[in-house]
Amino acid sequence: MKRYLGAALTLALLAALTSCTQGDEEVTLRVLASPELADLEPLLDDLKDDTGVELDMDYRATADLSGARGTSYDLAWPASDRSYLLRLEERGERAARPESTPIMRSPVVVGLTPETAGTLRASSPDGRLSWADIADAAADGTVRFGMADPRRSDTGRAALVGVATAAAGTGSALREQDVSCDRLRGFRSGQTLTAASSRDLIAAYTGHQGEADALIAHESELLSLNASDKLREPLVIVHPEDGMVLSDFPLLLLDPDERTAYRKVVDWLLGGDVQRRLMQHTWRRPVDPDITPAAPLRAPVGNALSFPDRLSIVERLVADYGDPASPTSDQVVFLLDFSGSMRGERIAELRDAFADLSGADATSTGKFAGFYRGEHLTVVRFGGRVLQERTVTVRGDGDLRTLARTVAADSFADSTAVWSALDHGYRIAADAVREAPERPVSIVLMTDGESNAGLSYEEFLRRREKLGADVREVPTFPVHFGEADAAALEKAARATGGRMVDADKSSLSDAFKEIRGCH
């Protein structure tokens, strides 16, 4: 009898164990993941052991998780899902938003070589640095930086949004009008390294440390790099005073049928012990508020910049920035009215405006709007005819002083040939387009009076029409000042694809800053 009872107990125990095993079958989930998350690999075996869920990570640089839905991926794990969710909203698929859980956080910051950090902080009254300071230093050649390609990398996109938001100076999320006149040309001129992902960017930097003085990436990546033995000396990590975009590395459920396994993974990742291990191993900040941050993570994030609320704004910003691997330099033709009415206070204001663009304006917006290294600038002084023309490529302060001397000239004319001057400007533009078709060209026309000499507006349009399609795409940005004919200038702006700015509502300096970078 005892023998039969023992056999029955053994069978019952085996049945219970079999039932338990069947209820906890191992599951493999395929994950589209940011390349940055490759540093989680040492923890994934523990995840499998503790939950029975294996994550098959496919590391791809994709800023908006393009093609993630409707594929074989069960989950997505980007640095940020903002662009992806905006794309769903644009398609009218708001109800299709997947379940998403933030796992850890890291702001996009700047890592500077110690020498460069010392140079920049020495010129800052309080030693603190902003995106505007970085942009200003990039524009004059002091800083050469690396940043992942914002067309492909969510890290690069977050960095670009952060810089552009700071440049707009509104203190809020980017709007359409902030992007149409972005001030990132000077900043972009300092980029010397890029890659499809920030992970690849850092790998490129470690092998070519002499090619850049700065890296723009997540705080976690820079801390990890500093902790390695790959640098000549650790980077100084700067949290820009004008704000940062914060990534929360969300885990997204793409296949609703895998919700049970997804919840197991999320619960494991959010557990206190695992949050602590994530922080210690990856240098990302825990989302669990009860965990004491490691010493390098105790610096406050500060002002977290808002991401745009429309995909079109992000796409326009990324398109305007272009391919970071391709060098770019604009050409701007300034047509400046030196008729008699400009004598006195008006010409003094014009000279001050050029001084501000040459570096005298130390405000945040002034640093983003200044002339930059490599930019091609032509100044034409005109009255009833062209009085003087001077072109420089900015390589240093000497070139800016050349422009200052041109604007400082005291010769004035008795008449104002606005449309003849604009015709002359388009012939300069035609030469520039032929010389370098890839270079953006724009014309700035500043006048304080009505045209009373030279070509008529209609004759100017006829001549412009004959210059070719490429030249006709060059926009004119008229600056209305004093008694200028606002209606005529507005008409010229619309005809050429530019827009008019009214300096009487602010100042010439503000007007010139407003049109910087508009293409």
Short mmCIF file of C-alpha atoms in Angstrom, two decimals:
data_model
loop_
_atom_site.label_atom_id
_atom_site.label_comp_id
_atom_site.label_asym_id
_atom_site.label_seq_id
_atom_site.Cartn_x
_atom_site.Cartn_y
_atom_site.Cartn_z
CA MET A 1 0.00 0.00 0.00
CA LYS A 2 2.84 2.40 0.91
CA ARG A 3 4.48 1.57 -2.42
CA TYR A 4 1.34 2.58 -4.35
CA LEU A 5 0.96 5.75 -2.27
CA GLY A 6 4.59 6.75 -2.96
CA ALA A 7 4.15 6.20 -6.68
CA ALA A 8 1.00 8.30 -6.68
CA LEU A 9 2.77 11.15 -4.88
CA THR A 10 5.64 11.01 -7.35
CA LEU A 11 3.24 11.18 -10.30
CA ALA A 12 1.39 14.08 -8.71
CA LEU A 13 4.62 15.97 -8.17
CA LEU A 14 5.75 15.37 -11.75
CA ALA A 15 2.37 16.54 -13.02
CA ALA A 16 2.64 19.72 -10.96
CA LEU A 17 6.16 20.40 -12.22
CA THR A 18 5.08 19.76 -15.81
CA SER A 19 2.12 22.10 -15.38
CA CYS A 20 4.38 24.81 -13.95
CA THR A 21 6.87 24.46 -16.78
CA GLN A 22 4.15 24.66 -19.42
CA GLY A 23 2.78 27.83 -17.82
CA ASP A 24 6.23 29.48 -17.81
CA GLU A 25 7.41 28.58 -21.31
CA GLU A 26 10.43 30.51 -22.50
CA VAL A 27 9.58 33.26 -24.96
CA THR A 28 11.80 35.05 -27.45
CA LEU A 29 10.82 38.59 -28.42
CA ARG A 30 12.41 40.31 -31.40
CA VAL A 31 13.33 43.91 -30.58
CA LEU A 32 14.15 46.85 -32.88
CA ALA A 33 16.63 48.68 -30.65
CA SER A 34 18.76 51.80 -30.66
CA PRO A 35 22.44 50.93 -31.23
CA GLU A 36 23.21 52.70 -27.95
CA LEU A 37 21.49 49.88 -26.09
CA ALA A 38 24.15 47.35 -27.06
CA ASP A 39 25.63 48.10 -23.63
CA LEU A 40 22.71 46.16 -22.10
CA GLU A 41 23.87 42.82 -23.50
CA PRO A 42 25.53 41.67 -20.23
CA LEU A 43 22.19 42.08 -18.41
CA LEU A 44 19.98 40.31 -20.93
CA ASP A 45 21.03 36.82 -19.81
CA ASP A 46 19.86 37.66 -16.30
CA LEU A 47 16.58 38.91 -17.72
CA LYS A 48 16.08 35.58 -19.47
CA ASP A 49 17.00 33.57 -16.36
CA ASP A 50 14.66 35.57 -14.12
CA THR A 51 11.65 35.93 -16.44
CA GLY A 52 11.94 33.25 -19.10
CA VAL A 53 11.86 35.99 -21.75
CA GLU A 54 14.74 36.34 -24.18
CA LEU A 55 15.21 39.59 -26.09
CA ASP A 56 16.59 39.17 -29.60
CA MET A 57 17.99 42.67 -30.14
CA ASP A 58 18.30 44.07 -33.67
CA TYR A 59 20.34 47.26 -33.37
CA ARG A 60 19.42 49.78 -36.06
CA ALA A 61 19.78 53.55 -36.31
CA THR A 62 16.27 54.72 -37.09
CA ALA A 63 15.13 58.07 -35.72
CA ASP A 64 11.40 57.44 -36.12
CA LEU A 65 11.24 53.60 -36.02
CA SER A 66 10.39 53.58 -39.73
CA GLY A 67 8.65 50.38 -40.69
CA ALA A 68 8.54 49.04 -37.15
CA ARG A 69 4.82 48.26 -37.16
CA GLY A 70 3.59 45.44 -39.35
CA THR A 71 6.99 43.72 -39.25
CA SER A 72 8.37 40.75 -37.34
CA TYR A 73 9.37 42.96 -34.41
CA ASP A 74 7.51 42.35 -31.16
CA LEU A 75 9.01 45.31 -29.31
CA ALA A 76 10.89 48.52 -30.04
CA TRP A 77 13.41 50.11 -27.71
CA PRO A 78 14.60 53.49 -29.00
CA ALA A 79 16.24 56.34 -27.12
CA SER A 80 13.04 58.28 -27.74
CA ASP A 81 9.68 57.50 -29.35
CA ARG A 82 8.70 61.14 -29.95
CA SER A 83 9.16 61.19 -33.73
CA TYR A 84 7.46 57.81 -34.05
CA LEU A 85 4.38 58.92 -32.12
CA LEU A 86 4.19 62.16 -34.11
CA ARG A 87 4.22 60.09 -37.31
CA LEU A 88 1.29 58.00 -36.04
CA GLU A 89 -0.64 61.18 -35.25
CA GLU A 90 0.08 62.59 -38.70
CA ARG A 91 -1.36 59.43 -40.26
CA GLY A 92 -4.47 59.66 -38.10
CA GLU A 93 -3.45 56.53 -36.18
CA ARG A 94 -3.50 58.00 -32.70
CA ALA A 95 -5.56 55.05 -31.46
CA ALA A 96 -2.81 52.73 -32.69
CA ARG A 97 -0.23 54.15 -30.27
CA PRO A 98 1.52 51.17 -28.69
CA GLU A 99 1.93 50.69 -24.97
CA SER A 100 5.13 52.46 -23.98
CA THR A 101 7.09 52.44 -20.71
CA PRO A 102 10.08 54.72 -19.92
CA ILE A 103 12.95 52.59 -18.59
CA MET A 104 15.81 55.03 -17.90
CA ARG A 105 16.77 58.61 -18.72
CA SER A 106 19.69 60.56 -20.13
CA PRO A 107 19.96 64.16 -21.38
CA VAL A 108 21.72 65.11 -24.60
CA VAL A 109 24.80 67.09 -23.53
CA VAL A 110 28.21 68.24 -24.78
CA GLY A 111 31.58 66.65 -24.03
CA LEU A 112 34.50 69.04 -24.49
CA THR A 113 38.22 68.40 -24.40
CA PRO A 114 39.68 69.97 -21.21
CA GLU A 115 41.58 72.60 -23.20
CA THR A 116 38.49 73.65 -25.17
CA ALA A 117 36.33 73.67 -22.05
CA GLY A 118 38.87 75.94 -20.33
CA THR A 119 38.95 78.32 -23.29
CA LEU A 120 35.17 78.63 -23.48
CA ARG A 121 34.63 78.95 -19.74
CA ALA A 122 37.30 81.66 -19.53
CA SER A 123 35.20 83.81 -21.86
CA SER A 124 31.98 83.21 -19.90
CA PRO A 125 31.30 85.60 -16.98
CA ASP A 126 30.16 82.80 -14.67
CA GLY A 127 32.01 79.90 -16.30
CA ARG A 128 28.75 78.31 -17.39
CA LEU A 129 28.16 77.37 -21.00
CA SER A 130 25.09 77.29 -23.23
CA TRP A 131 24.19 75.97 -26.65
CA ALA A 132 24.61 79.56 -27.81
CA ASP A 133 28.22 79.52 -26.58
CA ILE A 134 28.86 76.23 -28.40
CA ALA A 135 27.28 77.61 -31.59
CA ASP A 136 29.31 80.81 -31.35
CA ALA A 137 32.53 78.85 -30.86
CA ALA A 138 31.66 76.55 -33.77
CA ALA A 139 31.01 79.58 -35.97
CA ASP A 140 34.45 81.09 -35.34
CA GLY A 141 36.31 77.78 -35.59
CA THR A 142 37.12 77.40 -31.88
CA VAL A 143 35.01 74.23 -31.57
CA ARG A 144 34.91 71.34 -34.01
CA PHE A 145 32.30 68.84 -32.95
CA GLY A 146 30.91 65.41 -33.70
CA MET A 147 27.18 64.64 -33.72
CA ALA A 148 25.18 61.67 -35.04
CA ASP A 149 23.20 62.18 -38.24
CA PRO A 150 19.75 63.55 -37.24
CA ARG A 151 18.21 62.00 -40.35
CA ARG A 152 18.91 58.52 -38.96
CA SER A 153 19.78 58.76 -35.29
CA ASP A 154 17.30 59.62 -32.55
CA THR A 155 20.26 60.92 -30.53
CA GLY A 156 21.33 63.23 -33.34
CA ARG A 157 17.74 64.37 -33.79
CA ALA A 158 17.36 65.12 -30.08
CA ALA A 159 20.61 67.12 -30.18
CA LEU A 160 19.46 69.11 -33.21
CA VAL A 161 16.07 69.86 -31.64
CA GLY A 162 17.84 71.01 -28.48
CA VAL A 163 20.16 73.39 -30.32
CA ALA A 164 17.37 74.74 -32.55
CA THR A 165 15.06 75.30 -29.58
CA ALA A 166 17.77 77.22 -27.77
CA ALA A 167 18.44 79.23 -30.94
CA ALA A 168 14.79 80.21 -31.26
CA GLY A 169 14.99 81.80 -27.82
CA THR A 170 11.26 81.42 -27.13
CA GLY A 171 11.55 79.13 -24.13
CA SER A 172 8.99 76.77 -25.62
CA ALA A 173 8.71 74.01 -28.23
CA LEU A 174 9.74 74.85 -31.77
CA ARG A 175 7.07 76.31 -34.06
CA GLU A 176 6.99 76.41 -37.85
CA GLN A 177 8.23 80.01 -37.93
CA ASP A 178 11.18 79.14 -35.69
CA VAL A 179 12.42 76.56 -38.18
CA SER A 180 11.85 78.59 -41.34
CA CYS A 181 14.42 81.08 -40.05
CA ASP A 182 16.62 78.84 -37.97
CA ARG A 183 20.01 80.12 -36.97
CA LEU A 184 22.02 76.93 -37.17
CA ARG A 185 24.33 77.69 -40.10
CA GLY A 186 27.15 78.87 -37.88
CA PHE A 187 26.68 75.92 -35.54
CA ARG A 188 26.66 73.47 -38.45
CA SER A 189 29.88 74.93 -39.87
CA GLY A 190 31.74 73.47 -36.88
CA GLN A 191 30.70 69.86 -37.45
CA THR A 192 33.64 67.68 -38.49
CA LEU A 193 32.49 64.19 -37.46
CA THR A 194 29.23 62.31 -37.97
CA ALA A 195 27.89 58.75 -38.16
CA ALA A 196 24.60 56.91 -38.54
CA SER A 197 24.35 56.40 -34.77
CA SER A 198 25.97 57.94 -31.71
CA ARG A 199 27.58 54.57 -30.96
CA ASP A 200 29.31 54.65 -34.35
CA LEU A 201 30.13 58.32 -33.81
CA ILE A 202 31.96 57.59 -30.56
CA ALA A 203 33.83 54.74 -32.21
CA ALA A 204 34.91 57.13 -34.98
CA TYR A 205 35.98 59.75 -32.46
CA THR A 206 38.16 57.39 -30.46
CA GLY A 207 40.11 56.63 -33.62
CA HIS A 208 40.32 60.27 -34.77
CA GLN A 209 40.49 62.34 -31.60
CA GLY A 210 42.37 65.12 -33.34
CA GLU A 211 39.44 65.82 -35.68
CA ALA A 212 37.03 67.18 -33.05
CA ASP A 213 37.13 69.14 -29.79
CA ALA A 214 33.62 68.16 -28.74
CA LEU A 215 31.05 65.38 -28.90
CA ILE A 216 27.29 65.93 -28.67
CA ALA A 217 25.64 62.79 -27.33
CA HIS A 218 23.77 61.38 -24.37
CA GLU A 219 25.33 62.03 -20.98
CA SER A 220 25.44 58.26 -20.43
CA GLU A 221 27.52 57.66 -23.55
CA LEU A 222 30.05 60.32 -22.62
CA LEU A 223 30.36 59.03 -19.06
CA SER A 224 30.91 55.51 -20.40
CA LEU A 225 33.52 56.82 -22.83
CA ASN A 226 35.31 58.65 -20.02
CA ALA A 227 35.34 55.45 -17.96
CA SER A 228 37.02 53.52 -20.78
CA ASP A 229 40.71 53.58 -21.64
CA LYS A 230 40.09 54.90 -25.16
CA LEU A 231 40.66 58.63 -24.62
CA ARG A 232 43.86 60.62 -24.28
CA GLU A 233 42.10 62.50 -21.47
CA PRO A 234 38.48 62.46 -20.25
CA LEU A 235 35.99 64.87 -21.76
CA VAL A 236 34.49 67.66 -19.65
CA ILE A 237 30.74 67.11 -19.67
CA VAL A 238 28.69 70.29 -20.06
CA HIS A 239 24.96 70.52 -19.33
CA PRO A 240 23.98 73.56 -21.47
CA GLU A 241 22.40 76.37 -19.48
CA ASP A 242 19.71 76.99 -22.10
CA GLY A 243 18.28 73.49 -21.75
CA MET A 244 18.57 69.91 -22.97
CA VAL A 245 16.33 67.31 -24.57
CA LEU A 246 15.85 64.38 -22.21
CA SER A 247 15.59 60.84 -23.62
CA ASP A 248 13.69 58.23 -21.58
CA PHE A 249 14.54 55.04 -23.53
CA PRO A 250 10.97 53.69 -23.66
CA LEU A 251 10.15 50.05 -24.32
CA LEU A 252 7.26 49.81 -26.82
CA LEU A 253 4.92 46.88 -27.32
CA LEU A 254 4.40 46.47 -31.07
CA ASP A 255 2.67 43.07 -31.00
CA PRO A 256 -0.28 43.14 -28.53
CA ASP A 257 -0.28 39.32 -28.46
CA GLU A 258 2.98 39.49 -26.52
CA ARG A 259 1.63 41.72 -23.73
CA THR A 260 2.17 39.10 -21.00
CA ALA A 261 5.86 38.68 -21.87
CA TYR A 262 6.21 42.45 -22.32
CA ARG A 263 4.89 43.09 -18.82
CA LYS A 264 7.37 40.57 -17.39
CA VAL A 265 10.22 42.41 -19.07
CA VAL A 266 9.00 45.83 -17.95
CA ASP A 267 8.45 44.73 -14.36
CA TRP A 268 11.96 43.24 -14.26
CA LEU A 269 13.56 46.38 -15.73
CA LEU A 270 11.75 48.68 -13.30
CA GLY A 271 12.66 46.64 -10.24
CA GLY A 272 14.82 48.52 -7.77
CA ASP A 273 17.84 46.21 -8.02
CA VAL A 274 17.78 46.22 -11.82
CA GLN A 275 17.33 50.00 -12.00
CA ARG A 276 20.41 50.32 -9.83
CA ARG A 277 22.34 47.91 -12.05
CA LEU A 278 21.26 49.78 -15.18
CA MET A 279 22.54 53.02 -13.68
CA GLN A 280 25.86 51.49 -12.61
CA HIS A 281 26.45 49.64 -15.87
CA THR A 282 25.18 52.18 -18.44
CA TRP A 283 25.38 55.55 -16.60
CA ARG A 284 21.73 56.26 -17.44
CA ARG A 285 19.58 57.88 -14.79
CA PRO A 286 17.02 55.62 -13.12
CA VAL A 287 13.31 56.35 -13.50
CA ASP A 288 12.82 55.01 -9.96
CA PRO A 289 12.91 58.13 -7.74
CA ASP A 290 13.88 56.09 -4.68
CA ILE A 291 17.29 55.21 -6.09
CA THR A 292 20.14 57.52 -5.09
CA PRO A 293 21.96 58.66 -8.26
CA ALA A 294 25.61 57.76 -8.67
CA ALA A 295 27.97 60.68 -8.11
CA PRO A 296 28.44 61.61 -11.81
CA LEU A 297 24.65 61.72 -12.23
CA ARG A 298 23.89 64.15 -9.43
CA ALA A 299 24.25 67.20 -11.65
CA PRO A 300 20.70 68.50 -12.19
CA VAL A 301 19.28 68.10 -15.68
CA GLY A 302 18.03 71.67 -15.47
CA ASN A 303 15.69 72.99 -18.14
CA ALA A 304 14.26 70.05 -20.09
CA LEU A 305 13.46 71.35 -23.56
CA SER A 306 10.14 70.41 -25.12
CA PHE A 307 10.03 68.36 -28.30
CA PRO A 308 7.98 69.86 -31.19
CA ASP A 309 4.34 68.77 -31.30
CA ARG A 310 4.19 68.36 -35.08
CA LEU A 311 6.17 65.99 -37.27
CA SER A 312 6.37 68.56 -40.08
CA ILE A 313 8.42 70.84 -37.81
CA VAL A 314 10.92 68.08 -37.02
CA GLU A 315 11.19 66.99 -40.66
CA ARG A 316 11.68 70.57 -41.83
CA LEU A 317 14.41 71.12 -39.26
CA VAL A 318 16.21 67.91 -40.25
CA ALA A 319 15.90 68.67 -43.98
CA ASP A 320 17.22 72.19 -43.49
CA TYR A 321 20.23 70.89 -41.56
CA GLY A 322 20.94 68.52 -44.44
CA ASP A 323 23.67 65.91 -44.70
CA PRO A 324 26.14 66.61 -41.88
CA ALA A 325 28.86 64.83 -43.85
CA SER A 326 28.64 67.45 -46.60
CA PRO A 327 30.37 70.76 -45.86
CA THR A 328 28.18 73.78 -46.34
CA SER A 329 28.75 77.52 -46.51
CA ASP A 330 26.22 80.14 -47.47
CA GLN A 331 26.68 83.22 -49.59
CA VAL A 332 24.75 86.31 -48.56
CA VAL A 333 24.65 89.44 -50.70
CA PHE A 334 23.88 92.59 -48.67
CA LEU A 335 22.54 95.49 -50.73
CA LEU A 336 22.77 98.55 -48.46
CA ASP A 337 21.16 101.91 -49.15
CA PHE A 338 23.73 104.71 -48.84
CA SER A 339 21.52 107.52 -50.08
CA GLY A 340 21.62 110.88 -48.29
CA SER A 341 18.70 110.04 -46.01
CA MET A 342 20.83 107.38 -44.33
CA ARG A 343 23.27 109.95 -42.88
CA GLY A 344 23.43 110.37 -39.13
CA GLU A 345 21.57 108.07 -36.77
CA ARG A 346 20.44 105.69 -39.47
CA ILE A 347 23.90 104.88 -40.78
CA ALA A 348 25.12 104.54 -37.19
CA GLU A 349 22.39 101.95 -36.58
CA LEU A 350 23.42 100.08 -39.74
CA ARG A 351 27.04 99.98 -38.61
CA ASP A 352 26.00 98.76 -35.18
CA ALA A 353 23.96 95.99 -36.82
CA PHE A 354 26.98 94.77 -38.76
CA ALA A 355 29.12 94.96 -35.64
CA ASP A 356 26.57 92.77 -33.85
CA LEU A 357 26.70 90.19 -36.66
CA SER A 358 30.50 90.31 -36.43
CA GLY A 359 30.49 89.27 -32.77
CA ALA A 360 29.67 92.38 -30.73
CA ASP A 361 26.25 91.01 -29.73
CA ALA A 362 26.87 88.71 -26.75
CA THR A 363 23.23 87.75 -26.28
CA SER A 364 22.04 84.21 -26.94
CA THR A 365 20.26 85.14 -30.16
CA GLY A 366 23.24 87.23 -31.22
CA LYS A 367 25.61 84.28 -30.87
CA PHE A 368 23.41 82.11 -33.06
CA ALA A 369 22.96 84.84 -35.70
CA GLY A 370 26.55 85.98 -36.20
CA PHE A 371 28.70 85.60 -39.30
CA TYR A 372 30.54 82.28 -39.31
CA ARG A 373 33.80 80.83 -40.51
CA GLY A 374 33.62 79.85 -44.19
CA GLU A 375 30.61 82.04 -44.98
CA HIS A 376 30.81 84.09 -48.19
CA LEU A 377 29.65 87.68 -47.74
CA THR A 378 29.23 90.42 -50.31
CA VAL A 379 28.44 94.01 -49.31
CA VAL A 380 27.19 96.40 -51.99
CA ARG A 381 26.72 100.06 -51.10
CA PHE A 382 24.33 101.79 -53.47
CA GLY A 383 22.57 105.07 -54.12
CA GLY A 384 21.56 106.01 -57.63
CA ARG A 385 24.24 103.54 -58.72
CA VAL A 386 26.61 101.02 -57.13
CA LEU A 387 29.05 102.93 -54.94
CA GLN A 388 31.19 100.03 -53.74
CA GLU A 389 31.25 96.23 -53.77
CA ARG A 390 33.32 94.02 -51.50
CA THR A 391 33.28 90.21 -51.10
CA VAL A 392 35.03 88.22 -48.38
CA THR A 393 35.11 84.63 -47.21
CA VAL A 394 35.18 84.72 -43.42
CA ARG A 395 38.39 83.11 -42.14
CA GLY A 396 39.04 85.35 -39.17
CA ASP A 397 38.64 88.78 -37.61
CA GLY A 398 40.54 90.43 -40.45
CA ASP A 399 37.77 89.59 -42.92
CA LEU A 400 35.15 90.99 -40.57
CA ARG A 401 37.17 94.19 -40.19
CA THR A 402 37.21 94.47 -44.00
CA LEU A 403 33.40 94.42 -44.00
CA ALA A 404 33.33 96.94 -41.15
CA ARG A 405 35.49 99.34 -43.16
CA THR A 406 33.17 98.98 -46.13
CA VAL A 407 30.10 99.83 -44.05
CA ALA A 408 32.01 102.65 -42.36
CA ALA A 409 32.47 104.54 -45.66
CA ASP A 410 31.09 108.09 -45.58
CA SER A 411 30.24 108.55 -49.26
CA PHE A 412 26.50 108.93 -49.91
CA ALA A 413 24.38 109.50 -53.01
CA ASP A 414 21.54 111.91 -53.79
CA SER A 415 19.19 109.28 -55.25
CA THR A 416 18.02 105.72 -54.59
CA ALA A 417 17.97 103.10 -57.34
CA VAL A 418 16.44 100.19 -55.40
CA TRP A 419 15.61 97.95 -58.36
CA SER A 420 18.90 98.59 -60.14
CA ALA A 421 20.68 97.55 -56.95
CA LEU A 422 18.58 94.38 -56.72
CA ASP A 423 19.32 93.61 -60.38
CA HIS A 424 23.04 93.97 -59.57
CA GLY A 425 22.58 91.65 -56.60
CA TYR A 426 21.06 88.93 -58.79
CA ARG A 427 23.96 89.12 -61.20
CA ILE A 428 26.31 88.52 -58.27
CA ALA A 429 24.06 85.61 -57.28
CA ALA A 430 24.19 84.22 -60.82
CA ASP A 431 27.99 84.13 -60.68
CA ALA A 432 27.87 82.46 -57.25
CA VAL A 433 25.45 79.78 -58.44
CA ARG A 434 27.61 78.99 -61.44
CA GLU A 435 30.73 78.78 -59.27
CA ALA A 436 29.22 76.57 -56.55
CA PRO A 437 25.72 75.24 -57.39
CA GLU A 438 25.49 73.44 -54.03
CA ARG A 439 25.99 76.64 -52.01
CA PRO A 440 22.83 78.37 -50.73
CA VAL A 441 22.65 82.01 -51.83
CA SER A 442 20.38 84.74 -50.55
CA ILE A 443 20.05 88.50 -50.96
CA VAL A 444 19.33 91.05 -48.23
CA LEU A 445 18.07 94.41 -49.49
CA MET A 446 18.05 97.26 -46.95
CA THR A 447 16.61 100.66 -47.89
CA ASP A 448 15.07 103.60 -46.06
CA GLY A 449 13.38 105.26 -49.03
CA GLU A 450 11.45 104.77 -52.25
CA SER A 451 13.18 104.01 -55.54
CA ASN A 452 13.55 107.26 -57.51
CA ALA A 453 16.25 106.34 -60.03
CA GLY A 454 17.42 103.51 -62.25
CA LEU A 455 15.36 100.49 -63.30
CA SER A 456 11.65 100.13 -62.75
CA TYR A 457 10.37 97.17 -60.74
CA GLU A 458 8.90 95.61 -63.90
CA GLU A 459 12.23 95.90 -65.74
CA PHE A 460 14.01 94.26 -62.80
CA LEU A 461 11.60 91.32 -62.99
CA ARG A 462 12.16 90.94 -66.76
CA ARG A 463 15.92 90.87 -66.29
CA ARG A 464 15.71 88.41 -63.41
CA GLU A 465 13.55 86.08 -65.51
CA LYS A 466 16.37 85.74 -68.06
CA LEU A 467 18.98 84.61 -65.49
CA GLY A 468 17.91 80.97 -65.37
CA ALA A 469 15.86 78.76 -63.08
CA ASP A 470 18.63 78.24 -60.49
CA VAL A 471 19.16 81.95 -60.03
CA ARG A 472 15.42 82.62 -59.86
CA GLU A 473 15.33 80.38 -56.78
CA VAL A 474 17.58 82.81 -54.89
CA PRO A 475 15.34 84.61 -52.37
CA THR A 476 15.43 88.28 -51.46
CA PHE A 477 14.81 89.43 -47.90
CA PRO A 478 13.98 93.15 -47.98
CA VAL A 479 14.53 95.10 -44.76
CA HIS A 480 12.05 97.95 -44.48
CA PHE A 481 13.52 101.02 -42.77
CA GLY A 482 12.41 104.62 -42.44
CA GLU A 483 10.33 105.87 -45.38
CA ALA A 484 10.86 102.83 -47.62
CA ASP A 485 7.89 101.65 -49.70
CA ALA A 486 6.69 98.67 -47.64
CA ALA A 487 4.21 97.51 -50.29
CA ALA A 488 6.87 97.46 -53.01
CA LEU A 489 9.34 95.60 -50.82
CA GLU A 490 6.70 93.07 -49.81
CA LYS A 491 5.89 92.52 -53.48
CA ALA A 492 9.56 91.88 -54.28
CA ALA A 493 9.85 89.45 -51.38
CA ARG A 494 6.87 87.41 -52.59
CA ALA A 495 8.11 87.40 -56.18
CA THR A 496 11.52 86.00 -55.18
CA GLY A 497 10.48 83.54 -52.47
CA GLY A 498 11.78 85.59 -49.56
CA ARG A 499 9.97 87.74 -47.01
CA MET A 500 10.11 91.30 -45.77
CA VAL A 501 11.29 92.25 -42.28
CA ASP A 502 10.24 95.61 -40.80
CA ALA A 503 13.18 97.16 -38.93
CA ASP A 504 11.00 100.04 -37.74
CA LYS A 505 9.20 97.62 -35.42
CA SER A 506 12.44 96.61 -33.70
CA SER A 507 15.88 97.64 -34.94
CA LEU A 508 18.18 97.00 -37.87
CA SER A 509 20.21 94.64 -35.72
CA ASP A 510 17.14 92.57 -34.83
CA ALA A 511 15.99 92.61 -38.46
CA PHE A 512 19.31 91.27 -39.73
CA LYS A 513 19.35 88.61 -37.00
CA GLU A 514 15.84 87.55 -37.95
CA ILE A 515 16.74 86.78 -41.54
CA ARG A 516 20.00 84.93 -40.83
CA GLY A 517 19.91 81.41 -42.21
CA CYS A 518 16.60 81.74 -44.05
CA HIS A 519 16.72 79.51 -47.16
#
